[in-house]
PDB file of C-alpha atoms and ligand atoms in Angstrom:
ATOM      1  CA  UNK L   1       6.955  12.570  -0.085  1.00 94.00           C
ATOM      2  CA  UNK L   2       4.789  10.853  -2.573  1.00 96.00           C
ATOM      3  CA  UNK L   3       2.734   7.638  -1.849  1.00 97.00           C
ATOM      4  CA  UNK L   4       1.581   5.185  -4.405  1.00 97.00           C
ATOM      5  CA  UNK L   5      -1.250   2.932  -3.312  1.00 97.00           C
ATOM      6  CA  UNK L   6      -0.923  -0.367  -4.966  1.00 97.00           C
ATOM      7  CA  UNK L   7      -3.956  -2.704  -4.671  1.00 96.00           C
ATOM      8  CA  UNK L   8      -2.836  -6.587  -4.802  1.00 96.00           C
ATOM      9  CA  UNK L   9      -4.139  -9.802  -4.112  1.00 95.00           C
ATOM     10  CA  UNK L  10      -7.628 -10.025  -2.976  1.00 93.00           C
ATOM     11  CA  UNK L  11      -7.817  -6.783  -0.927  1.00 96.00           C
ATOM     12  CA  UNK L  12      -4.180  -6.022   0.190  1.00 97.00           C
ATOM     13  CA  UNK L  13      -2.530  -2.875  -0.089  1.00 97.00           C
ATOM     14  CA  UNK L  14       1.173  -2.456  -1.040  1.00 97.00           C
ATOM     15  CA  UNK L  15       2.779   1.007  -1.016  1.00 98.00           C
ATOM     16  CA  UNK L  16       5.689   2.730  -2.519  1.00 98.00           C
ATOM     17  CA  UNK L  17       7.044   5.801  -1.014  1.00 98.00           C
ATOM     18  CA  UNK L  18       9.176   8.310  -2.986  1.00 97.00           C
ATOM     19  CA  UNK L  19      11.482  10.935  -1.699  1.00 97.00           C
ATOM     20  CA  UNK L  20      11.008  13.376  -4.275  1.00 95.00           C
ATOM     21  CA  UNK L  21      14.345  15.197  -4.135  1.00 96.00           C
ATOM     22  CA  UNK L  22      16.696  12.146  -4.252  1.00 97.00           C
ATOM     23  CA  UNK L  23      14.273   9.978  -6.158  1.00 98.00           C
ATOM     24  CA  UNK L  24      14.901   7.105  -3.464  1.00 98.00           C
ATOM     25  CA  UNK L  25      12.040   4.711  -2.858  1.00 98.00           C
ATOM     26  CA  UNK L  26      10.873   2.488   0.015  1.00 98.00           C
ATOM     27  CA  UNK L  27       8.239  -0.228  -0.185  1.00 98.00           C
ATOM     28  CA  UNK L  28       5.919  -1.172   2.335  1.00 98.00           C
ATOM     29  CA  UNK L  29       4.643  -4.770   2.535  1.00 98.00           C
ATOM     30  CA  UNK L  30       5.646  -6.338  -0.932  1.00 98.00           C
ATOM     31  CA  UNK L  31       3.191  -9.182  -1.890  1.00 96.00           C
ATOM     32  CA  UNK L  32       3.564  -8.745  -5.735  1.00 97.00           C
ATOM     33  CA  UNK L  33       7.043  -7.814  -6.570  1.00 97.00           C
ATOM     34  CA  UNK L  34       6.727  -7.823 -10.393  1.00 96.00           C
ATOM     35  CA  UNK L  35       4.092  -5.256  -9.921  1.00 97.00           C
ATOM     36  CA  UNK L  36       6.010  -3.124  -7.668  1.00 98.00           C
ATOM     37  CA  UNK L  37       9.154  -3.171  -9.868  1.00 98.00           C
ATOM     38  CA  UNK L  38       6.770  -2.064 -13.019  1.00 97.00           C
ATOM     39  CA  UNK L  39       5.848   1.024 -10.823  1.00 97.00           C
ATOM     40  CA  UNK L  40       9.393   1.513  -9.620  1.00 98.00           C
ATOM     41  CA  UNK L  41      10.421   1.661 -13.283  1.00 98.00           C
ATOM     42  CA  UNK L  42       7.717   3.690 -14.575  1.00 97.00           C
ATOM     43  CA  UNK L  43       8.275   6.467 -11.752  1.00 97.00           C
ATOM     44  CA  UNK L  44      12.158   6.356 -12.445  1.00 98.00           C
ATOM     45  CA  UNK L  45      13.023   5.736  -8.669  1.00 98.00           C
ATOM     46  CA  UNK L  46      15.856   3.933  -6.869  1.00 98.00           C
ATOM     47  CA  UNK L  47      14.207   1.309  -4.464  1.00 98.00           C
ATOM     48  CA  UNK L  48      16.714   0.552  -1.828  1.00 98.00           C
ATOM     49  CA  UNK L  49      14.428  -0.651   1.050  1.00 98.00           C
ATOM     50  CA  UNK L  50      11.382  -2.723   2.012  1.00 98.00           C
ATOM     51  CA  UNK L  51       9.404  -2.352   5.148  1.00 98.00           C
ATOM     52  CA  UNK L  52       7.530  -4.993   6.393  1.00 98.00           C
ATOM     53  CA  UNK L  53       4.734  -4.629   8.868  1.00 98.00           C
ATOM     54  CA  UNK L  54       4.275  -8.489   9.885  1.00 98.00           C
ATOM     55  CA  UNK L  55       5.336 -11.879   8.669  1.00 97.00           C
ATOM     56  CA  UNK L  56       1.865 -12.904   7.210  1.00 97.00           C
ATOM     57  CA  UNK L  57       2.388 -14.313   3.671  1.00 96.00           C
ATOM     58  CA  UNK L  58       0.063 -11.630   2.110  1.00 97.00           C
ATOM     59  CA  UNK L  59       2.450  -8.856   3.442  1.00 98.00           C
ATOM     60  CA  UNK L  60       5.712 -10.529   3.128  1.00 97.00           C
ATOM     61  CA  UNK L  61       5.221 -13.187   0.409  1.00 96.00           C
ATOM     62  CA  UNK L  62       7.327 -11.100  -2.269  1.00 97.00           C
ATOM     63  CA  UNK L  63      10.404 -10.252  -0.015  1.00 98.00           C
ATOM     64  CA  UNK L  64      12.528 -13.173  -1.321  1.00 98.00           C
ATOM     65  CA  UNK L  65      11.877 -12.698  -5.158  1.00 98.00           C
ATOM     66  CA  UNK L  66      12.386  -9.117  -4.557  1.00 98.00           C
ATOM     67  CA  UNK L  67      15.698  -9.464  -2.860  1.00 98.00           C
ATOM     68  CA  UNK L  68      16.869 -12.060  -5.525  1.00 97.00           C
ATOM     69  CA  UNK L  69      15.980  -9.451  -8.452  1.00 97.00           C
ATOM     70  CA  UNK L  70      17.435  -6.536  -6.505  1.00 96.00           C
ATOM     71  CA  UNK L  71      20.699  -7.717  -4.938  1.00 95.00           C
ATOM     72  CA  UNK L  72      21.699  -5.212  -1.912  1.00 96.00           C
ATOM     73  CA  UNK L  73      17.983  -4.570  -0.985  1.00 98.00           C
ATOM     74  CA  UNK L  74      17.313  -3.850   2.632  1.00 98.00           C
ATOM     75  CA  UNK L  75      14.361  -5.789   4.043  1.00 98.00           C
ATOM     76  CA  UNK L  76      13.525  -4.656   7.207  1.00 98.00           C
ATOM     77  CA  UNK L  77      10.872  -5.636  10.047  1.00 98.00           C
ATOM     78  CA  UNK L  78      10.513  -6.500  13.652  1.00 98.00           C
ATOM     79  CA  UNK L  79       9.781 -10.294  13.403  1.00 98.00           C
ATOM     80  CA  UNK L  80      12.337 -13.015  12.542  1.00 98.00           C
ATOM     81  CA  UNK L  81       9.409 -14.961  10.838  1.00 98.00           C
ATOM     82  CA  UNK L  82       9.460 -12.321   8.094  1.00 98.00           C
ATOM     83  CA  UNK L  83      11.057 -13.776   4.926  1.00 95.00           C
ATOM     84  CA  UNK L  84      14.461 -12.531   3.483  1.00 98.00           C
ATOM     85  CA  UNK L  85      14.815 -10.084   6.297  1.00 98.00           C
ATOM     86  CA  UNK L  86      18.133  -8.513   6.373  1.00 98.00           C
ATOM     87  CA  UNK L  87      17.855  -6.774   9.850  1.00 98.00           C
ATOM     88  CA  UNK L  88      15.584  -6.764  12.661  1.00 98.00           C
ATOM     89  CA  UNK L  89      14.311  -3.587  13.793  1.00 98.00           C
ATOM     90  CA  UNK L  90      13.280  -2.693  17.507  1.00 98.00           C
ATOM     91  CA  UNK L  91      10.796  -0.259  18.761  1.00 98.00           C
ATOM     92  CA  UNK L  92      11.647   3.364  18.595  1.00 98.00           C
ATOM     93  CA  UNK L  93      14.284   3.087  16.128  1.00 98.00           C
ATOM     94  CA  UNK L  94      14.474   5.602  13.612  1.00 98.00           C
ATOM     95  CA  UNK L  95      15.553   5.456  10.049  1.00 98.00           C
ATOM     96  CA  UNK L  96      16.105   8.168   7.447  1.00 98.00           C
ATOM     97  CA  UNK L  97      15.907   8.156   3.399  1.00 97.00           C
ATOM     98  CA  UNK L  98      16.896  11.673   2.201  1.00 97.00           C
ATOM     99  CA  UNK L  99      14.405  14.169   3.932  1.00 97.00           C
ATOM    100  CA  UNK L 100      11.912  11.476   5.109  1.00 98.00           C
ATOM    101  CA  UNK L 101      12.225  10.034   8.437  1.00 98.00           C
ATOM    102  CA  UNK L 102      10.660   6.758   9.711  1.00 98.00           C
ATOM    103  CA  UNK L 103       9.868   6.050  13.345  1.00 98.00           C
ATOM    104  CA  UNK L 104       9.470   2.327  13.960  1.00 98.00           C
ATOM    105  CA  UNK L 105       6.680   1.692  16.498  1.00 98.00           C
ATOM    106  CA  UNK L 106       6.135  -1.799  17.697  1.00 98.00           C
ATOM    107  CA  UNK L 107       2.300  -2.531  17.700  1.00 98.00           C
ATOM    108  CA  UNK L 108       1.697  -6.245  18.693  1.00 98.00           C
ATOM    109  CA  UNK L 109      -1.803  -7.571  18.678  1.00 97.00           C
ATOM    110  CA  UNK L 110      -2.654  -9.011  15.257  1.00 97.00           C
ATOM    111  CA  UNK L 111       0.874 -10.476  15.724  1.00 97.00           C
ATOM    112  CA  UNK L 112       3.466 -10.400  18.228  1.00 98.00           C
ATOM    113  CA  UNK L 113       6.292  -8.733  16.003  1.00 98.00           C
ATOM    114  CA  UNK L 114       4.015  -6.328  14.104  1.00 98.00           C
ATOM    115  CA  UNK L 115       5.998  -2.884  13.317  1.00 98.00           C
ATOM    116  CA  UNK L 116       3.904   0.021  12.248  1.00 98.00           C
ATOM    117  CA  UNK L 117       6.106   2.883  10.512  1.00 98.00           C
ATOM    118  CA  UNK L 118       5.529   6.614  11.217  1.00 98.00           C
ATOM    119  CA  UNK L 119       7.020   8.643   8.494  1.00 98.00           C
ATOM    120  CA  UNK L 120       7.412  12.518   8.196  1.00 98.00           C
ATOM    121  CA  UNK L 121       9.427  14.837   5.955  1.00 96.00           C
ATOM    122  CA  UNK L 122      11.724  17.594   7.099  1.00 91.00           C
ATOM    123  CA  UNK L 123      10.930  21.073   6.052  1.00 90.00           C
ATOM    124  CA  UNK L 124       7.664  19.984   4.487  1.00 90.00           C
ATOM    125  CA  UNK L 125       4.091  21.230   5.005  1.00 91.00           C
ATOM    126  CA  UNK L 126       2.516  17.742   4.276  1.00 93.00           C
ATOM    127  CA  UNK L 127       1.034  15.788   6.940  1.00 97.00           C
ATOM    128  CA  UNK L 128       2.847  12.743   8.255  1.00 98.00           C
ATOM    129  CA  UNK L 129       1.841   9.256   7.464  1.00 98.00           C
ATOM    130  CA  UNK L 130       1.615   5.966   9.219  1.00 98.00           C
ATOM    131  CA  UNK L 131       1.809   2.488   7.645  1.00 98.00           C
ATOM    132  CA  UNK L 132      -0.189   0.459  10.072  1.00 98.00           C
ATOM    133  CA  UNK L 133      -0.478  -2.805   8.443  1.00 98.00           C
ATOM    134  CA  UNK L 134      -3.011  -5.073  10.091  1.00 98.00           C
ATOM    135  CA  UNK L 135      -2.512  -3.233  13.509  1.00 98.00           C
ATOM    136  CA  UNK L 136      -4.840  -0.432  12.481  1.00 98.00           C
ATOM    137  CA  UNK L 137      -7.352  -0.436   9.467  1.00 98.00           C
ATOM    138  CA  UNK L 138      -9.577   2.170   8.276  1.00 98.00           C
ATOM    139  CA  UNK L 139     -12.726   1.708  10.773  1.00 98.00           C
ATOM    140  CA  UNK L 140     -11.333  -1.252  12.415  1.00 98.00           C
ATOM    141  CA  UNK L 141      -8.229  -3.438  13.184  1.00 98.00           C
ATOM    142  CA  UNK L 142      -6.745  -6.717  12.380  1.00 96.00           C
ATOM    143  CA  UNK L 143      -7.780  -9.691  14.214  1.00 94.00           C
ATOM    144  CA  UNK L 144      -6.010 -10.400  17.564  1.00 95.00           C
ATOM    145  CA  UNK L 145      -3.994 -13.288  17.064  1.00 96.00           C
ATOM    146  CA  UNK L 146      -0.945 -13.456  19.031  1.00 96.00           C
ATOM    147  CA  UNK L 147      -0.879 -10.917  21.799  1.00 96.00           C
ATOM    148  CA  UNK L 148      -2.697  -9.999  24.964  1.00 97.00           C
ATOM    149  CA  UNK L 149      -5.825  -7.495  25.020  1.00 97.00           C
ATOM    150  CA  UNK L 150      -3.680  -5.299  27.136  1.00 98.00           C
ATOM    151  CA  UNK L 151      -0.862  -5.376  24.482  1.00 98.00           C
ATOM    152  CA  UNK L 152      -3.458  -4.798  21.774  1.00 98.00           C
ATOM    153  CA  UNK L 153      -4.909  -1.702  23.748  1.00 98.00           C
ATOM    154  CA  UNK L 154      -1.392  -0.408  24.213  1.00 98.00           C
ATOM    155  CA  UNK L 155      -0.715  -0.571  20.361  1.00 98.00           C
ATOM    156  CA  UNK L 156      -3.943   0.916  19.412  1.00 98.00           C
ATOM    157  CA  UNK L 157      -4.805   3.458  21.840  1.00 98.00           C
ATOM    158  CA  UNK L 158      -1.373   4.602  23.436  1.00 98.00           C
ATOM    159  CA  UNK L 159       1.153   4.244  20.367  1.00 98.00           C
ATOM    160  CA  UNK L 160      -1.159   4.885  17.267  1.00 98.00           C
ATOM    161  CA  UNK L 161      -3.918   6.785  18.953  1.00 98.00           C
ATOM    162  CA  UNK L 162      -1.594   9.435  20.045  1.00 98.00           C
ATOM    163  CA  UNK L 163       0.089  10.111  16.825  1.00 98.00           C
ATOM    164  CA  UNK L 164      -0.715  13.610  15.378  1.00 98.00           C
ATOM    165  CA  UNK L 165      -4.197  13.930  14.495  1.00 98.00           C
ATOM    166  CA  UNK L 166      -3.425  15.036  10.892  1.00 98.00           C
ATOM    167  CA  UNK L 167      -1.464  11.812  10.331  1.00 98.00           C
ATOM    168  CA  UNK L 168      -2.437   9.816   7.060  1.00 98.00           C
ATOM    169  CA  UNK L 169      -3.401   6.193   7.877  1.00 98.00           C
ATOM    170  CA  UNK L 170      -2.234   3.674   5.219  1.00 98.00           C
ATOM    171  CA  UNK L 171      -3.365   0.283   6.332  1.00 98.00           C
ATOM    172  CA  UNK L 172      -2.878  -3.188   4.871  1.00 98.00           C
ATOM    173  CA  UNK L 173      -6.393  -4.124   3.660  1.00 97.00           C
ATOM    174  CA  UNK L 174      -9.386  -2.744   2.089  1.00 97.00           C
ATOM    175  CA  UNK L 175     -11.581  -3.850   4.808  1.00 96.00           C
ATOM    176  CA  UNK L 176     -13.225  -0.444   5.390  1.00 97.00           C
ATOM    177  CA  UNK L 177     -16.968  -1.448   4.425  1.00 96.00           C
ATOM    178  CA  UNK L 178     -17.105  -4.422   6.780  1.00 96.00           C
ATOM    179  CA  UNK L 179     -15.275  -2.434   9.628  1.00 97.00           C
ATOM    180  CA  UNK L 180     -17.744   0.547   9.377  1.00 98.00           C
ATOM    181  CA  UNK L 181     -20.776  -1.994   9.361  1.00 97.00           C
ATOM    182  CA  UNK L 182     -19.498  -3.365  12.475  1.00 97.00           C
ATOM    183  CA  UNK L 183     -18.753   0.098  13.930  1.00 98.00           C
ATOM    184  CA  UNK L 184     -22.445   1.056  13.236  1.00 97.00           C
ATOM    185  CA  UNK L 185     -23.644  -2.139  15.068  1.00 97.00           C
ATOM    186  CA  UNK L 186     -21.378  -0.901  17.949  1.00 98.00           C
ATOM    187  CA  UNK L 187     -22.331   2.675  17.849  1.00 98.00           C
ATOM    188  CA  UNK L 188     -25.683   3.036  16.059  1.00 97.00           C
ATOM    189  CA  UNK L 189     -26.078   6.805  17.236  1.00 97.00           C
ATOM    190  CA  UNK L 190     -22.570   7.873  15.792  1.00 98.00           C
ATOM    191  CA  UNK L 191     -22.997  10.188  12.914  1.00 98.00           C
ATOM    192  CA  UNK L 192     -19.258  10.015  11.853  1.00 98.00           C
ATOM    193  CA  UNK L 193     -19.755   6.297  11.377  1.00 98.00           C
ATOM    194  CA  UNK L 194     -22.722   6.745   9.462  1.00 98.00           C
ATOM    195  CA  UNK L 195     -21.154   9.388   7.296  1.00 98.00           C
ATOM    196  CA  UNK L 196     -18.032   7.590   6.577  1.00 98.00           C
ATOM    197  CA  UNK L 197     -20.037   4.349   5.929  1.00 98.00           C
ATOM    198  CA  UNK L 198     -22.064   6.121   3.219  1.00 97.00           C
ATOM    199  CA  UNK L 199     -18.862   7.431   1.781  1.00 98.00           C
ATOM    200  CA  UNK L 200     -17.149   4.149   1.780  1.00 97.00           C
ATOM    201  CA  UNK L 201     -20.037   2.722   0.173  1.00 97.00           C
ATOM    202  CA  UNK L 202     -19.723   5.118  -2.888  1.00 97.00           C
ATOM    203  CA  UNK L 203     -15.894   4.546  -2.938  1.00 96.00           C
ATOM    204  CA  UNK L 204     -16.693   0.799  -3.369  1.00 95.00           C
ATOM    205  CA  UNK L 205     -19.195   1.315  -6.045  1.00 95.00           C
ATOM    206  CA  UNK L 206     -16.397   3.510  -8.003  1.00 95.00           C
ATOM    207  CA  UNK L 207     -13.898   0.790  -7.196  1.00 93.00           C
ATOM    208  CA  UNK L 208     -11.664   3.176  -5.495  1.00 96.00           C
ATOM    209  CA  UNK L 209      -9.650   2.725  -2.317  1.00 97.00           C
ATOM    210  CA  UNK L 210     -10.629   4.219   0.929  1.00 98.00           C
ATOM    211  CA  UNK L 211      -7.146   4.710   2.056  1.00 98.00           C
ATOM    212  CA  UNK L 212      -5.654   6.868   3.437  1.00 98.00           C
ATOM    213  CA  UNK L 213      -7.764   8.174   6.214  1.00 98.00           C
ATOM    214  CA  UNK L 214      -6.436  10.340   9.018  1.00 98.00           C
ATOM    215  CA  UNK L 215      -5.975   9.274  12.731  1.00 98.00           C
ATOM    216  CA  UNK L 216      -8.224  12.457  13.769  1.00 98.00           C
ATOM    217  CA  UNK L 217     -11.102  10.822  11.633  1.00 98.00           C
ATOM    218  CA  UNK L 218     -10.353   7.383  13.034  1.00 98.00           C
ATOM    219  CA  UNK L 219     -10.745   8.660  16.584  1.00 98.00           C
ATOM    220  CA  UNK L 220     -14.279   9.676  15.566  1.00 98.00           C
ATOM    221  CA  UNK L 221     -15.538   6.571  14.078  1.00 98.00           C
ATOM    222  CA  UNK L 222     -13.273   3.493  14.756  1.00 98.00           C
ATOM    223  CA  UNK L 223     -14.534   1.583  17.696  1.00 98.00           C
ATOM    224  CA  UNK L 224     -11.065  -0.035  18.645  1.00 98.00           C
ATOM    225  CA  UNK L 225      -9.601   3.370  19.141  1.00 98.00           C
ATOM    226  CA  UNK L 226     -12.855   4.427  21.197  1.00 98.00           C
ATOM    227  CA  UNK L 227     -12.801   1.823  23.958  1.00 98.00           C
ATOM    228  CA  UNK L 228     -13.203   4.582  26.481  1.00 97.00           C
ATOM    229  CA  UNK L 229     -16.274   6.062  25.061  1.00 98.00           C
ATOM    230  CA  UNK L 230     -19.485   5.509  26.748  1.00 97.00           C
ATOM    231  CA  UNK L 231     -21.466   3.874  23.868  1.00 98.00           C
ATOM    232  CA  UNK L 232     -18.692   1.555  23.147  1.00 98.00           C
ATOM    233  CA  UNK L 233     -18.406   0.263  26.693  1.00 98.00           C
ATOM    234  CA  UNK L 234     -22.034  -0.064  26.803  1.00 98.00           C
ATOM    235  CA  UNK L 235     -22.059  -2.249  23.720  1.00 98.00           C
ATOM    236  CA  UNK L 236     -19.535  -4.750  25.227  1.00 98.00           C
ATOM    237  CA  UNK L 237     -20.851  -4.537  28.801  1.00 98.00           C
ATOM    238  CA  UNK L 238     -17.372  -3.903  30.005  1.00 97.00           C
ATOM    239  CA  UNK L 239     -15.604  -0.965  31.773  1.00 96.00           C
ATOM    240  CA  UNK L 240     -11.783  -1.449  31.805  1.00 97.00           C
ATOM    241  CA  UNK L 241     -10.326  -0.483  28.331  1.00 96.00           C
ATOM    242  CA  UNK L 242      -8.465  -3.877  27.565  1.00 97.00           C
ATOM    243  CA  UNK L 243     -11.618  -5.683  28.560  1.00 98.00           C
ATOM    244  CA  UNK L 244     -13.617  -3.525  26.190  1.00 98.00           C
ATOM    245  CA  UNK L 245     -11.341  -4.204  23.408  1.00 98.00           C
ATOM    246  CA  UNK L 246     -11.027  -7.977  23.938  1.00 97.00           C
ATOM    247  CA  UNK L 247     -15.091  -7.877  23.980  1.00 98.00           C
ATOM    248  CA  UNK L 248     -14.878  -5.963  20.628  1.00 97.00           C
ATOM    249  CA  UNK L 249     -12.457  -8.215  19.099  1.00 96.00           C
ATOM    250  CA  UNK L 250     -14.509 -11.277  19.915  1.00 96.00           C
ATOM    251  CA  UNK L 251     -17.873  -9.648  18.528  1.00 96.00           C
ATOM    252  CA  UNK L 252     -15.947  -8.475  15.341  1.00 95.00           C
ATOM    253  CA  UNK L 253     -14.686 -11.854  14.756  1.00 92.00           C
ATOM    254  CA  UNK L 254     -18.058 -13.250  14.810  1.00 92.00           C
ATOM    255  CA  UNK L 255     -19.586 -10.607  12.957  1.00 92.00           C
ATOM    256  CA  UNK L 256     -17.163 -11.232  10.198  1.00 72.00           C
ATOM    257  CA  UNK L 257     -18.172 -14.831  10.079  1.00 67.00           C
ATOM    258  CA  UNK L 258     -22.016 -14.019  10.070  1.00 62.00           C
ATOM    259  CA  UNK L 259     -21.703 -11.259   7.294  1.00 55.00           C
ATOM    260  CA  UNK L 260     -19.255 -12.823   4.930  1.00 52.00           C
ATOM    261  CA  UNK L 261     -19.714 -16.512   4.286  1.00 48.00           C
ATOM    262  CA  UNK L 262     -21.505 -16.204   0.999  1.00 48.00           C
ATOM    263  CA  UNK L 263     -18.667 -14.157  -0.577  1.00 51.00           C
ATOM    264  CA  UNK L 264     -16.430 -16.859  -1.679  1.00 50.00           C
ATOM    265  CA  UNK L 265     -19.275 -18.959  -2.978  1.00 47.00           C
ATOM    266  CA  UNK L 266     -20.594 -15.887  -4.859  1.00 48.00           C
ATOM    267  CA  UNK L 267     -17.174 -15.472  -6.512  1.00 47.00           C
ATOM    268  CA  UNK L 268     -16.607 -19.163  -7.340  1.00 47.00           C
ATOM    269  CA  UNK L 269     -20.264 -18.889  -9.190  1.00 47.00           C
ATOM    270  CA  UNK L 270     -19.063 -15.839 -11.083  1.00 45.00           C
ATOM    271  CA  UNK L 271     -15.850 -17.598 -12.182  1.00 46.00           C
ATOM    272  CA  UNK L 272     -17.921 -20.420 -13.427  1.00 46.00           C
ATOM    273  CA  UNK L 273     -20.209 -18.322 -15.303  1.00 43.00           C
ATOM    274  CA  UNK L 274     -17.383 -16.720 -16.998  1.00 42.00           C
ATOM    275  CA  UNK L 275     -16.011 -20.072 -17.904  1.00 39.00           C
ATOM    276  CA  UNK L 276     -19.235 -21.305 -19.399  1.00 36.00           C
ATOM    277  CA  UNK L 277     -20.244 -18.124 -21.203  1.00 34.00           C
ATOM    278  CA  UNK L 278     -16.679 -17.557 -23.070  1.00 38.00           C
ATOM    279  CA  UNK L 279     -17.095 -20.504 -25.716  1.00 36.00           C
ATOM    280  CA  UNK L 280     -20.555 -19.382 -26.497  1.00 34.00           C
ATOM    281  CA  UNK L 281     -19.166 -15.837 -27.221  1.00 33.00           C
ATOM    282  CA  UNK L 282     -16.786 -17.088 -29.850  1.00 29.00           C
TER     283      UNK L 282
HETATM  284 ZN1  LIG D 301      -1.883 -10.322   8.883  1.00 94.94          ZN
END
């Protein structure tokens, strides 16, 4: 199984999973169909299926156009709000593409119909992979928008957190730096957070993705998977895991607002400078 990591839009990831014997391909979260089809063409594979993690536009906006360009394409997901959906999946359902098996894991929290996809290959020493969308990110998770803290706890800790530790985590966004800065605020004494943060800064400078991580790594530094750990409980002042998680989500949301309001302005300024400087260069 080969996974192509395709950065799209501002900080999203779209993925193409290739079954190397049959050359069948499955796409995850198609936001930019033309970009995907370029890679499908270059790899010489046959795209049969789209797996969508959730209905948000930056994960599903390309489904309709892709389905129009590729008649017969299966567009799968767990939420009826996903555009161009051809079949609704249920929790625990298994799919197969050649030697690749997919287990569909309902992981509500960010949205109520969020599905994560756990993939493994028969007779293959490669580790399995999970496509976790906005349910689990490197060092964090998506905002809790549509589910209770208890449901989100089950998704993160019980459903995703119990996958094999060697599982590669391919998430929906490059939010690693902000996530780990927050993780450091939660657990300033955690060496795994510090080490991963300095690695992520280097990746950022080199403009390289931080996906995939592994679930085993996430368990060491991701506070949202560590709600039973003493320093995380202490940070939130709570003890019950779902309450710890709820408090963490609240803190993370305000941390985001405090840390990142300057970015859009900075980008606008940069765009303006480009616009102004171009005529002078001619
Ligand atoms: Zn989303």
